[in-house]
Short mmCIF file of C-alpha atoms in Angstrom, two decimals:
data_model
loop_
_atom_site.label_atom_id
_atom_site.label_comp_id
_atom_site.label_asym_id
_atom_site.label_seq_id
_atom_site.Cartn_x
_atom_site.Cartn_y
_atom_site.Cartn_z
CA UNK A 30 70.08 52.36 -54.16
CA UNK A 31 66.50 53.11 -53.12
CA UNK A 32 65.29 52.58 -56.71
CA UNK A 33 67.03 49.18 -56.89
CA UNK A 34 65.47 48.14 -53.57
CA UNK A 35 62.03 49.27 -54.79
CA UNK A 36 62.39 47.27 -58.02
CA UNK A 37 63.48 44.18 -56.10
CA UNK A 38 60.55 44.54 -53.69
CA UNK A 39 58.06 44.73 -56.57
CA UNK A 40 59.52 41.66 -58.26
CA UNK A 41 59.43 39.70 -55.01
CA UNK A 42 55.84 40.79 -54.39
CA UNK A 43 54.64 39.74 -57.86
CA UNK A 44 56.43 36.38 -57.60
CA UNK A 45 54.93 35.64 -54.21
CA UNK A 46 51.46 36.66 -55.36
CA UNK A 47 51.63 34.25 -58.28
CA UNK A 48 52.92 31.40 -56.14
CA UNK A 49 50.41 31.91 -53.34
CA UNK A 50 47.44 32.02 -55.69
CA UNK A 51 48.71 28.94 -57.47
CA UNK A 52 49.35 26.90 -54.30
CA UNK A 53 45.99 25.83 -52.87
CA UNK A 54 47.65 24.25 -49.82
CA UNK A 55 49.04 27.65 -48.80
CA UNK A 56 45.51 29.03 -48.80
CA UNK A 57 44.51 26.67 -45.97
CA UNK A 58 47.21 27.76 -43.53
CA UNK A 59 46.33 29.40 -40.21
CA UNK A 60 45.90 33.22 -40.21
CA UNK A 61 48.96 35.32 -39.47
CA UNK A 62 49.41 36.98 -36.08
CA UNK A 63 49.90 40.69 -35.48
CA UNK A 64 53.08 39.76 -33.63
CA UNK A 65 54.71 37.41 -36.11
CA UNK A 66 56.78 35.75 -33.38
CA UNK A 67 53.53 34.43 -31.86
CA UNK A 68 52.97 32.15 -34.84
CA UNK A 69 53.65 28.48 -34.11
CA UNK A 70 54.06 26.05 -37.02
CA UNK A 71 55.08 23.03 -34.93
CA UNK A 72 51.88 21.29 -36.08
CA UNK A 73 53.45 20.94 -39.53
CA UNK A 74 55.85 18.39 -38.06
CA UNK A 75 53.23 15.74 -38.93
CA UNK A 76 52.42 17.21 -42.33
CA UNK A 77 53.27 14.74 -45.09
CA UNK A 78 52.69 17.02 -48.06
CA UNK A 79 55.65 18.38 -49.99
CA UNK A 80 55.21 21.90 -51.32
CA UNK A 81 57.34 24.99 -51.30
CA UNK A 82 55.19 27.06 -48.92
CA UNK A 83 54.95 24.47 -46.16
CA UNK A 84 58.72 24.11 -46.36
CA UNK A 85 59.17 27.82 -45.64
CA UNK A 86 57.02 27.48 -42.54
CA UNK A 87 58.56 24.27 -41.24
CA UNK A 88 62.00 23.05 -42.27
CA UNK A 89 63.23 20.19 -40.08
CA UNK A 90 66.84 20.54 -38.94
CA UNK A 91 67.06 17.22 -37.07
CA UNK A 92 65.92 13.66 -37.73
CA UNK A 93 63.28 13.78 -34.99
CA UNK A 94 62.07 17.16 -36.36
CA UNK A 95 62.29 18.74 -32.90
CA UNK A 96 64.72 21.31 -34.25
CA UNK A 97 63.13 23.33 -37.04
CA UNK A 98 63.23 26.64 -38.89
CA UNK A 99 60.39 28.87 -40.07
CA UNK A 100 60.57 31.95 -42.31
CA UNK A 101 58.12 34.62 -43.41
CA UNK A 102 57.62 38.27 -44.18
CA UNK A 103 55.43 41.24 -44.96
CA UNK A 104 55.50 43.66 -47.91
CA UNK A 105 53.34 46.77 -47.82
CA UNK A 106 52.82 49.66 -50.23
CA UNK A 107 50.94 52.81 -49.26
CA UNK A 108 50.17 55.70 -51.58
CA UNK A 109 49.34 58.84 -49.57
CA UNK A 110 48.09 62.22 -50.73
CA UNK A 111 47.43 65.40 -48.72
CA UNK A 112 45.86 68.73 -49.47
CA UNK A 113 46.87 71.26 -46.79
CA UNK A 114 48.97 68.80 -44.80
CA UNK A 115 49.31 69.90 -41.16
CA UNK A 116 46.54 72.45 -41.73
CA UNK A 117 48.63 74.33 -44.31
CA UNK A 118 51.97 74.41 -42.43
CA UNK A 119 53.67 71.86 -44.73
CA UNK A 120 54.73 72.77 -48.31
CA UNK A 121 52.17 71.69 -50.91
CA UNK A 122 52.65 68.35 -52.66
CA UNK A 123 50.24 67.80 -55.55
CA UNK A 124 51.51 64.31 -56.42
CA UNK A 125 51.55 62.59 -53.04
CA UNK A 126 54.17 60.04 -52.01
CA UNK A 127 54.74 56.30 -51.69
CA UNK A 128 55.62 54.47 -48.48
CA UNK A 129 57.14 51.00 -48.79
CA UNK A 130 57.83 48.61 -45.94
CA UNK A 131 59.48 45.19 -46.11
CA UNK A 132 59.76 42.85 -43.11
CA UNK A 133 61.41 39.42 -43.30
CA UNK A 134 62.03 37.02 -40.42
CA UNK A 135 63.45 33.66 -39.45
CA UNK A 136 62.37 31.66 -36.39
CA UNK A 137 64.54 28.77 -35.14
CA UNK A 138 63.27 26.31 -32.54
CA UNK A 139 65.68 23.92 -30.80
CA UNK A 140 63.19 21.59 -29.14
CA UNK A 141 60.52 22.96 -26.81
CA UNK A 142 62.87 24.90 -24.52
CA UNK A 143 64.83 27.28 -26.74
CA UNK A 144 64.15 29.45 -29.78
CA UNK A 145 65.56 32.51 -31.52
CA UNK A 146 63.70 35.00 -33.70
CA UNK A 147 65.34 37.49 -36.08
CA UNK A 148 63.55 40.09 -38.23
CA UNK A 149 64.86 42.73 -40.62
CA UNK A 150 62.95 45.89 -41.57
CA UNK A 151 63.32 48.22 -44.54
CA UNK A 152 61.10 51.30 -44.84
CA UNK A 153 61.26 53.92 -47.58
CA UNK A 154 59.45 57.16 -48.40
CA UNK A 155 59.55 57.92 -52.12
CA UNK A 156 58.43 61.26 -53.51
CA UNK A 157 58.09 62.88 -50.08
CA UNK A 158 58.47 66.68 -50.13
CA UNK A 159 61.17 67.57 -47.64
CA UNK A 160 62.86 65.15 -45.23
CA UNK A 161 60.82 62.06 -44.30
CA UNK A 162 60.01 61.69 -40.60
CA UNK A 163 61.72 59.01 -38.46
CA UNK A 164 58.59 56.82 -38.66
CA UNK A 165 58.53 57.02 -42.47
CA UNK A 166 62.04 56.03 -43.54
CA UNK A 167 64.63 53.56 -42.26
CA UNK A 168 66.52 52.05 -45.18
CA UNK A 169 67.51 48.77 -43.51
CA UNK A 170 68.00 47.68 -39.93
CA UNK A 171 67.77 44.86 -37.45
CA UNK A 172 64.22 45.21 -36.16
CA UNK A 173 64.02 42.17 -33.86
CA UNK A 174 66.58 39.68 -32.57
CA UNK A 175 65.80 37.81 -29.37
CA UNK A 176 66.12 34.42 -27.70
CA UNK A 177 63.56 32.52 -25.61
CA UNK A 178 64.30 30.08 -22.82
CA UNK A 179 61.22 28.13 -21.67
CA UNK A 180 61.39 26.76 -18.13
CA UNK A 181 59.73 23.44 -17.22
CA UNK A 182 56.39 24.14 -15.57
CA UNK A 183 52.95 22.64 -15.15
CA UNK A 184 51.45 20.93 -18.20
CA UNK A 185 48.97 23.73 -18.97
CA UNK A 186 51.33 26.59 -18.05
CA UNK A 187 54.57 28.04 -19.35
CA UNK A 188 57.23 30.45 -18.10
CA UNK A 189 59.43 32.10 -20.72
CA UNK A 190 62.48 34.35 -20.42
CA UNK A 191 62.87 36.51 -23.52
CA UNK A 192 66.02 38.60 -24.06
CA UNK A 193 66.87 40.91 -26.94
CA UNK A 194 65.35 43.36 -29.41
CA UNK A 195 61.62 42.72 -29.73
CA UNK A 196 58.18 44.21 -30.32
CA UNK A 197 55.84 44.82 -27.38
CA UNK A 198 52.06 44.96 -27.55
CA UNK A 199 49.66 45.22 -24.63
CA UNK A 200 45.88 45.41 -24.39
CA UNK A 201 44.10 47.76 -26.79
CA UNK A 202 47.43 49.32 -27.89
CA UNK A 203 46.42 52.68 -26.40
CA UNK A 204 49.74 52.76 -24.50
CA UNK A 205 52.10 50.14 -25.91
CA UNK A 206 51.81 49.13 -29.57
CA UNK A 207 53.81 47.85 -32.52
CA UNK A 208 52.99 51.10 -34.36
CA UNK A 209 51.83 49.26 -37.45
CA UNK A 210 50.04 52.22 -39.08
CA UNK A 211 53.19 54.28 -39.78
CA UNK A 212 55.95 52.91 -41.99
CA UNK A 213 58.37 51.92 -39.21
CA UNK A 214 57.21 49.53 -36.52
CA UNK A 215 58.36 50.13 -32.93
CA UNK A 216 60.82 47.79 -31.19
CA UNK A 217 62.43 47.65 -27.75
CA UNK A 218 65.73 46.29 -26.43
CA UNK A 219 64.16 44.34 -23.59
CA UNK A 220 64.26 41.56 -21.05
CA UNK A 221 60.87 39.93 -20.34
CA UNK A 222 59.47 37.20 -18.16
CA UNK A 223 56.18 35.80 -19.52
CA UNK A 224 53.83 33.45 -17.68
CA UNK A 225 50.79 31.92 -19.37
CA UNK A 226 48.14 29.34 -18.58
CA UNK A 227 44.64 28.62 -19.84
CA UNK A 228 43.09 31.96 -18.78
CA UNK A 229 45.92 34.09 -17.35
CA UNK A 230 48.85 35.85 -18.97
CA UNK A 231 51.33 37.83 -16.86
CA UNK A 232 54.25 39.77 -18.31
CA UNK A 233 57.02 41.80 -16.62
CA UNK A 234 59.73 43.62 -18.57
CA UNK A 235 62.52 46.19 -18.56
CA UNK A 236 63.49 47.88 -21.82
CA UNK A 237 65.07 50.69 -23.80
CA UNK A 238 62.86 51.87 -26.71
CA UNK A 239 64.64 51.63 -30.07
CA UNK A 240 64.94 55.00 -31.79
CA UNK A 241 64.43 54.72 -35.53
CA UNK A 242 67.12 56.35 -37.67
CA UNK A 243 67.09 56.71 -41.46
CA UNK A 244 70.37 55.10 -42.59
CA UNK A 245 71.63 51.53 -42.87
CA UNK A 246 72.00 49.64 -39.58
CA UNK A 247 72.13 52.74 -37.39
CA UNK A 248 69.33 51.93 -34.92
CA UNK A 249 71.76 51.53 -32.03
CA UNK A 250 71.12 51.24 -28.31
CA UNK A 251 69.06 54.14 -26.93
CA UNK A 252 70.22 55.23 -23.48
CA UNK A 253 68.05 58.37 -23.41
CA UNK A 254 64.86 56.51 -22.55
CA UNK A 255 63.90 53.56 -20.34
CA UNK A 256 60.59 51.75 -20.14
CA UNK A 257 59.53 49.03 -17.71
CA UNK A 258 56.41 47.51 -16.22
CA UNK A 259 54.05 44.59 -15.80
CA UNK A 260 50.81 43.54 -17.50
CA UNK A 261 48.27 40.96 -16.32
CA UNK A 262 45.33 39.61 -18.37
CA UNK A 263 42.63 37.49 -16.72
CA UNK A 264 40.02 35.88 -18.97
CA UNK A 265 36.68 34.29 -18.10
CA UNK A 266 35.99 36.65 -15.20
CA UNK A 267 32.37 36.46 -13.96
CA UNK A 268 30.25 39.44 -15.13
CA UNK A 269 33.27 41.40 -16.46
CA UNK A 270 34.41 38.73 -18.96
CA UNK A 271 38.03 39.91 -19.44
CA UNK A 272 40.13 42.11 -17.15
CA UNK A 273 43.56 43.71 -17.65
CA UNK A 274 45.56 45.43 -14.89
CA UNK A 275 48.96 47.00 -15.46
CA UNK A 276 51.79 49.27 -14.36
CA UNK A 277 54.23 51.07 -16.68
CA UNK A 278 57.25 53.18 -15.77
CA UNK A 279 58.96 55.65 -18.12
CA UNK A 280 62.23 57.57 -17.75
CA UNK A 281 63.24 60.09 -20.40
CA UNK A 282 66.37 62.20 -20.28
CA UNK A 283 64.74 64.98 -22.28
CA UNK A 284 60.97 65.43 -22.53
CA UNK A 285 59.06 68.46 -23.74
CA UNK A 286 55.52 69.64 -23.03
CA UNK A 287 53.74 72.99 -23.28
CA UNK A 288 54.70 73.65 -19.65
CA UNK A 289 58.45 73.17 -20.12
CA UNK A 290 61.23 70.71 -20.83
CA UNK A 291 63.42 68.43 -18.75
CA UNK A 292 63.81 64.96 -17.29
CA UNK A 293 60.63 62.89 -16.96
CA UNK A 294 59.96 60.00 -14.59
CA UNK A 295 56.36 58.88 -15.08
CA UNK A 296 54.43 56.00 -13.51
CA UNK A 297 51.18 54.73 -15.04
CA UNK A 298 48.67 52.49 -13.25
CA UNK A 299 45.53 51.35 -15.05
CA UNK A 300 42.87 48.77 -15.69
CA UNK A 301 40.70 47.60 -18.55
CA UNK A 302 37.58 45.46 -18.97
CA UNK A 303 36.66 44.18 -22.41
CA UNK A 304 34.48 41.82 -24.41
CA UNK A 305 34.26 40.97 -28.10
CA UNK A 306 31.37 38.66 -28.96
CA UNK A 307 29.11 38.08 -31.95
CA UNK A 308 26.82 41.01 -31.19
CA UNK A 309 28.28 43.15 -28.42
CA UNK A 310 31.76 44.49 -27.94
CA UNK A 311 33.05 46.89 -25.33
CA UNK A 312 36.39 48.17 -24.11
CA UNK A 313 36.50 50.38 -21.01
CA UNK A 314 39.85 51.62 -19.72
CA UNK A 315 41.03 54.02 -17.03
CA UNK A 316 44.54 55.13 -16.16
CA UNK A 317 46.29 57.42 -13.66
CA UNK A 318 49.82 58.83 -14.04
CA UNK A 319 52.13 60.29 -11.40
CA UNK A 320 55.82 61.09 -11.08
CA UNK A 321 58.17 64.01 -11.71
CA UNK A 322 58.83 66.22 -14.70
CA UNK A 323 61.53 68.89 -14.44
CA UNK A 324 60.73 69.37 -10.74
CA UNK A 325 56.96 69.42 -11.32
CA UNK A 326 54.63 66.77 -9.87
CA UNK A 327 52.86 64.73 -12.57
CA UNK A 328 49.11 64.36 -12.02
CA UNK A 329 47.55 63.05 -15.25
CA UNK A 330 44.81 60.63 -16.24
CA UNK A 331 42.60 59.28 -19.02
CA UNK A 332 39.32 57.40 -19.32
CA UNK A 333 38.05 55.71 -22.48
CA UNK A 334 34.89 53.87 -23.53
CA UNK A 335 34.75 52.05 -26.87
CA UNK A 336 31.60 50.04 -27.53
CA UNK A 337 29.51 48.76 -30.43
CA UNK A 338 26.64 46.51 -31.40
CA UNK A 339 26.65 44.35 -34.54
CA UNK A 340 23.38 43.26 -36.13
CA UNK A 341 25.03 39.98 -37.11
CA UNK A 342 21.85 38.26 -38.26
CA UNK A 343 20.72 40.94 -40.71
CA UNK A 344 21.79 41.85 -44.24
CA UNK A 345 25.16 43.67 -44.42
CA UNK A 346 25.61 42.96 -40.67
CA UNK A 347 25.82 46.66 -39.73
CA UNK A 348 27.75 47.60 -36.61
CA UNK A 349 27.06 50.86 -34.82
CA UNK A 350 29.94 52.00 -32.66
CA UNK A 351 30.73 54.88 -30.33
CA UNK A 352 34.04 55.75 -28.75
CA UNK A 353 34.80 58.59 -26.39
CA UNK A 354 37.90 59.63 -24.49
CA UNK A 355 38.72 62.12 -21.79
CA UNK A 356 42.47 62.79 -21.69
CA UNK A 357 43.89 65.27 -19.21
CA UNK A 358 45.84 68.40 -20.12
CA UNK A 359 47.84 70.84 -18.05
CA UNK A 360 45.56 73.06 -15.95
CA UNK A 361 47.94 75.96 -15.26
CA UNK A 362 51.05 76.88 -17.17
CA UNK A 363 54.06 77.67 -15.00
CA UNK A 364 52.93 76.10 -11.71
CA UNK A 365 54.48 73.13 -9.88
CA UNK A 366 52.25 70.47 -11.51
CA UNK A 367 51.98 68.84 -14.92
CA UNK A 368 48.61 67.36 -15.82
CA UNK A 369 49.45 66.58 -19.48
CA UNK A 370 48.84 62.91 -20.20
CA UNK A 371 51.65 60.96 -21.86
CA UNK A 372 50.34 58.09 -24.07
CA UNK A 373 53.79 56.40 -23.93
CA UNK A 374 54.11 54.26 -27.10
CA UNK A 375 50.63 54.15 -28.69
CA UNK A 376 49.69 52.89 -32.12
CA UNK A 377 50.78 55.50 -34.65
CA UNK A 378 47.47 55.89 -36.44
CA UNK A 379 45.62 56.55 -33.20
CA UNK A 380 42.77 58.38 -34.93
CA UNK A 381 43.17 56.82 -38.37
CA UNK A 382 46.01 56.52 -40.85
CA UNK A 383 46.00 60.28 -41.38
CA UNK A 384 47.58 60.55 -37.88
CA UNK A 385 47.06 64.25 -37.24
CA UNK A 386 46.50 64.40 -33.48
CA UNK A 387 47.79 62.36 -30.55
CA UNK A 388 45.98 61.40 -27.32
CA UNK A 389 47.06 64.22 -24.98
CA UNK A 390 44.91 67.10 -23.65
CA UNK A 391 41.91 65.88 -25.55
CA UNK A 392 38.20 65.22 -25.41
CA UNK A 393 36.89 63.33 -28.41
CA UNK A 394 33.64 61.66 -29.44
CA UNK A 395 33.86 59.13 -32.25
CA UNK A 396 30.70 57.50 -33.71
CA UNK A 397 31.05 54.99 -36.54
CA UNK A 398 29.11 52.60 -38.81
CA UNK A 399 30.59 49.46 -40.39
CA UNK A 400 28.97 47.30 -43.08
CA UNK A 401 29.98 43.81 -44.26
CA UNK A 402 29.36 44.14 -47.99
CA UNK A 403 30.48 40.53 -48.35
CA UNK A 404 32.52 37.99 -46.40
CA UNK A 405 35.70 39.74 -47.53
CA UNK A 406 34.63 43.32 -48.32
CA UNK A 407 34.02 45.84 -45.52
CA UNK A 408 32.92 49.49 -45.52
CA UNK A 409 33.29 51.99 -42.67
CA UNK A 410 32.28 55.60 -42.16
CA UNK A 411 32.99 57.62 -39.03
CA UNK A 412 33.29 61.06 -37.52
CA UNK A 413 35.68 62.22 -34.81
CA UNK A 414 34.97 65.43 -32.90
CA UNK A 415 38.09 66.85 -31.21
CA UNK A 416 38.33 69.44 -28.43
CA UNK A 417 41.07 70.45 -26.04
CA UNK A 418 40.44 69.20 -22.51
CA UNK A 419 42.29 72.18 -20.99
CA UNK A 420 42.41 75.67 -22.48
CA UNK A 421 45.87 76.19 -20.95
CA UNK A 422 47.60 73.31 -22.74
CA UNK A 423 48.41 72.81 -26.41
CA UNK A 424 47.76 69.96 -28.82
CA UNK A 425 50.23 67.17 -29.47
CA UNK A 426 51.05 64.65 -32.16
CA UNK A 427 50.89 60.86 -31.75
CA UNK A 428 54.50 60.90 -30.52
CA UNK A 429 53.69 63.59 -27.88
CA UNK A 430 55.53 66.21 -29.93
CA UNK A 431 54.04 69.68 -29.55
CA UNK A 432 52.01 70.81 -32.57
CA UNK A 433 50.67 74.13 -31.23
CA UNK A 434 51.06 75.61 -27.73
CA UNK A 435 47.98 76.57 -25.79
CA UNK A 436 49.02 80.12 -24.96
CA UNK A 437 47.84 81.73 -28.21
CA UNK A 438 44.15 80.86 -27.99
CA UNK A 439 41.46 80.18 -25.40
CA UNK A 440 39.29 78.24 -27.87
CA UNK A 441 38.73 74.54 -27.24
CA UNK A 442 37.43 73.31 -30.60
CA UNK A 443 40.20 71.58 -32.60
CA UNK A 444 37.99 70.33 -35.40
CA UNK A 445 36.05 67.44 -36.88
CA UNK A 446 37.47 64.53 -38.81
CA UNK A 447 35.19 62.75 -41.30
CA UNK A 448 36.57 59.49 -42.67
CA UNK A 449 35.54 56.53 -44.75
CA UNK A 450 37.39 53.43 -45.88
CA UNK A 451 36.84 50.27 -47.89
CA UNK A 452 38.71 47.07 -47.01
CA UNK A 453 39.07 43.96 -49.15
CA UNK A 454 40.64 40.81 -47.68
CA UNK A 455 40.60 38.12 -50.41
CA UNK A 456 42.59 35.60 -48.32
CA UNK A 457 45.02 35.31 -45.41
CA UNK A 458 47.87 36.72 -47.46
CA UNK A 459 46.47 39.83 -49.11
CA UNK A 460 44.97 43.04 -47.79
CA UNK A 461 43.67 46.06 -49.75
CA UNK A 462 42.36 49.32 -48.35
CA UNK A 463 41.24 52.67 -49.77
CA UNK A 464 40.37 55.59 -47.52
CA UNK A 465 39.45 59.25 -47.60
CA UNK A 466 39.50 61.81 -44.77
CA UNK A 467 38.33 65.38 -44.51
CA UNK A 468 39.45 67.32 -41.43
CA UNK A 469 37.45 70.50 -40.87
CA UNK A 470 39.60 72.83 -38.77
CA UNK A 471 38.06 74.29 -35.61
CA UNK A 472 38.44 77.71 -34.03
CA UNK A 473 41.59 76.82 -32.08
CA UNK A 474 43.50 75.81 -35.22
CA UNK A 475 42.29 78.89 -37.08
CA UNK A 476 43.60 81.19 -34.34
CA UNK A 477 47.03 79.60 -33.81
CA UNK A 478 48.02 78.74 -37.41
CA UNK A 479 46.85 78.71 -41.03
CA UNK A 480 43.87 76.61 -39.93
CA UNK A 481 43.14 75.19 -43.37
CA UNK A 482 40.90 72.16 -43.83
CA UNK A 483 42.77 68.96 -44.71
CA UNK A 484 41.93 66.44 -47.41
CA UNK A 485 43.67 63.07 -47.22
CA UNK A 486 43.49 59.98 -49.42
CA UNK A 487 45.40 56.72 -49.15
CA UNK A 488 45.62 53.31 -50.79
CA UNK A 489 47.21 50.32 -49.02
CA UNK A 490 48.30 47.03 -50.57
CA UNK A 491 49.81 44.43 -48.25
CA UNK A 492 51.15 40.91 -48.70
CA UNK A 493 52.01 38.61 -45.79
CA UNK A 494 53.73 35.29 -46.25
#
């Protein structure tokens, strides 16, 4: 069955590529959004051209064209290869493996007050040694299915009630992301109330995170975890430019850290200031967490600075960037406190597609250089230096799963990750990327496990339509 689905996906991809290159009108469409449900093709109501691609984006279902249907999708192939995966813990695989992801959606609007959005997802891991992880394989499932009701409000403002299975994305995606890097994107069964005007967006929600499972249509309701909160974005703030403030609450029936296991109730309060202009960009974020974990008081925090300067008026337009993060870890094992930071639902490739380490108990410094080789070709090289924040806590994966406990070594150095990638974006529909990573293991990894250096290479080909 997987082979038939792979063959079908390749045929569909080749057909769409040919059609999109042939259709010049399709090339002039607006860029796609990271959240596909944010795309609005109502402007095509006045479009008088008749071509196949415009019809997929706007199909009138009523004479006045106020009821309309839009469809689209995303096909991605990733070829990944490791040498010494997980620092030598994982069985060797000389050939690498192929990740395939297909997303298709339909968006129905009944006037300006009601819409429904449905999206299917199929993710496969072919050639993987051993059992693929939950974020690598999910043969076919309902990824999103929600309805919007828009309440009458002021002319420049809107208030929307959204109910159903949906993706959530807030701020820099350090805490709540669609998890686009891994093969399976993250969804939530949620109820949201969204208010927007010209320079404010406020969002409150209550949800159950969807747990990805590998078989057909088995991503059922998850009652073992609950997630709720509110997020406010204010733009055009004097001096600060853009400001985010937020609160998130998390309840998990079973959570596990180096200091134990049990029920977790965690509250996160944070703020962010950010700017992204022609030359300067910065993103500064701080967050404090409190609550209860298995009878222990939670007392965790993080602080991040991500900034860069682009020489936009010079050849190759080089950008020099620096990012650093302080992320708390547990100070004392076995006491009545837990200082391990929980990143909640971050983007999967937090420190690159290689996705070796997650943002818990960590101090990292991450310089980078980016060059615009042309308008559509981009080159990046960077280095990430990882250390444990606390000697008494272990290191964790992107999903907060324990990799190594902290009890077997007092060393702080985790290692250094050297990466480079080349991106080519020929148009709005296609994306190509090649990357290479070398992770040089530090003293902590050498003392607690095999501690072998990792080599990683990946190629990504993606088509959106």
